[in-house]
Amino acid sequence: MKISFPNFMAWLIGALLALTTVAARADAGDMKLEVQLIWATNDKADPNPKHKPIAPEIREKLNQLPLKWANYFEVNKVTLDIPKGESRKAKLSDKCEVEIKNLDGGKVEVALLGKGDPVWKRVQSLPNGDVLILGGNAPNASAWLVAVKRIK
Amino acid sequence: MTEEQQLKLQAFLDGELPEDETREIISLITRDEEAKALHAELKNTRRAIKSSEANVRLPEPREFFWSKIEREIQKLEPVVESKPSVSFFDQLRRLLVPMSAAAVVVIAGFIAYQQMLPVHSTETEMAMADSSAFTYHDYSAGMTLVWLPFPAENDLAQNSAPATIQ
């Protein structure tokens, strides 16, 4: 079948428009985040049997940070699917909650809630695969960490 | 005299008869008066036509004469070349199609480039409880660490429902 140049160009434009639309839709798509509450300690064993060792991927990330703790244990993990422009809450413990809003341009607004009240808020870019870690000191030379990883 | 004999007599005068039929016709002319009279009449008519025929000669060769006629015909009916008329819309489309394709390629490339770029440029921080939070960025690893001055009330490991923030 012979295809004329105008027909070929029409098909090419159509295909490129479709690709552009798909790319634009992908950019404007939902966001999937993995939120973990992590306990950092120098103790080798975790006295709480409900805690699990953290995933090697997150462990590797934490090792690259200037943190002094030797061991990290996963207290709780929540996965959030957040449509663009909307926000979702992740209840990580009785007193710790994180609210994340999917903003335009791949940005997120992360709010840390203590006992239901917002105590800290931050807006930052979170490209796919990036991790935002919030942390603070805890008794007995330990620390709490909240790792927010964008997985989509 | 039959019609066939009349036709044969005419062919005899034209010299178109075979030898045996020629003899037969000559014999017929000598013995039949009607055939003889017809022969004489045809002969006279033939002579009269020959003598009155105008001896016209063309001033130029036959081929040249017909080629002149052909040229005159071509002059009267000029060959119209079928040149398709191109409308303004077609011309515009011919111009716009490649330009649109190029524009789409550029736009698609720009979007793809934008998607590949790490977006770390604009960051804002709002500390609602305490502004003394420490922030550490590791762009190569894609990590941001924010250390907050909020102490945990209880040891996480000692509680089934751990409390991390007071």
Coordinates of N, CA and C in Angstrom, one line a residue, chain A residues 38-46 54 59 62-63 68-74 142-143 145:
Chain A
I38 N 9.7 4.8 61.7 CA 10.9 4.0 61.9 C 11.5 4.4 63.3
W39 N 11.9 3.4 64.0 CA 12.6 3.6 65.3 C 14.0 3.4 65.1
A40 N 14.9 4.4 65.5 CA 16.3 4.3 65.3 C 16.9 4.0 66.6
T41 N 17.8 3.1 66.7 CA 18.5 2.7 68.0 C 19.8 2.1 67.8
N42 N 20.6 2.1 68.8 CA 21.9 1.4 68.7 C 21.8 0.0 69.3
D43 N 20.6 -0.3 69.9 CA 20.4 -1.7 70.4 C 20.3 -2.6 69.2
K44 N 20.9 -3.8 69.5 CA 20.8 -4.8 68.4 C 19.4 -5.4 68.2
A45 N 18.8 -5.6 69.4 CA 17.5 -6.3 69.3 C 16.4 -5.3 69.6
D46 N 15.3 -5.5 69.1 CA 14.1 -4.6 69.3 C 13.2 -5.3 70.4
I54 N 13.7 -2.8 58.9 CA 13.3 -2.1 57.8 C 13.8 -2.7 56.5
R59 N 17.0 1.0 54.3 CA 18.2 0.9 55.1 C 19.4 1.5 54.4
L62 N 19.1 5.3 54.5 CA 19.4 5.9 55.8 C 20.9 5.8 56.0
N63 N 21.6 4.8 55.6 CA 23.1 4.7 55.8 C 23.8 5.8 55.1
K68 N 23.5 8.7 63.4 CA 24.5 8.0 64.2 C 24.0 6.6 64.6
W69 N 22.8 6.2 64.3 CA 22.2 5.0 64.8 C 22.6 3.8 64.0
A70 N 22.7 2.7 64.7 CA 23.2 1.4 64.0 C 22.0 0.6 63.4
N71 N 20.9 0.6 64.1 CA 19.8 -0.2 63.7 C 18.5 0.6 63.6
Y72 N 17.7 0.1 62.6 CA 16.4 0.8 62.4 C 15.3 -0.3 62.3
F73 N 14.2 0.0 62.9 CA 13.1 -1.0 62.9 C 11.8 -0.3 62.5
E74 N 11.1 -1.0 61.7 CA 9.8 -0.5 61.1 C 8.7 -0.6 62.1
S142 N 17.7 7.1 71.4 CA 17.1 6.6 70.2 C 16.4 7.7 69.4
A143 N 15.8 7.4 68.3 CA 15.1 8.5 67.5 C 13.9 7.9 66.8
L145 N 11.8 8.3 63.2 CA 11.9 8.7 61.8 C 10.6 8.5 61.1

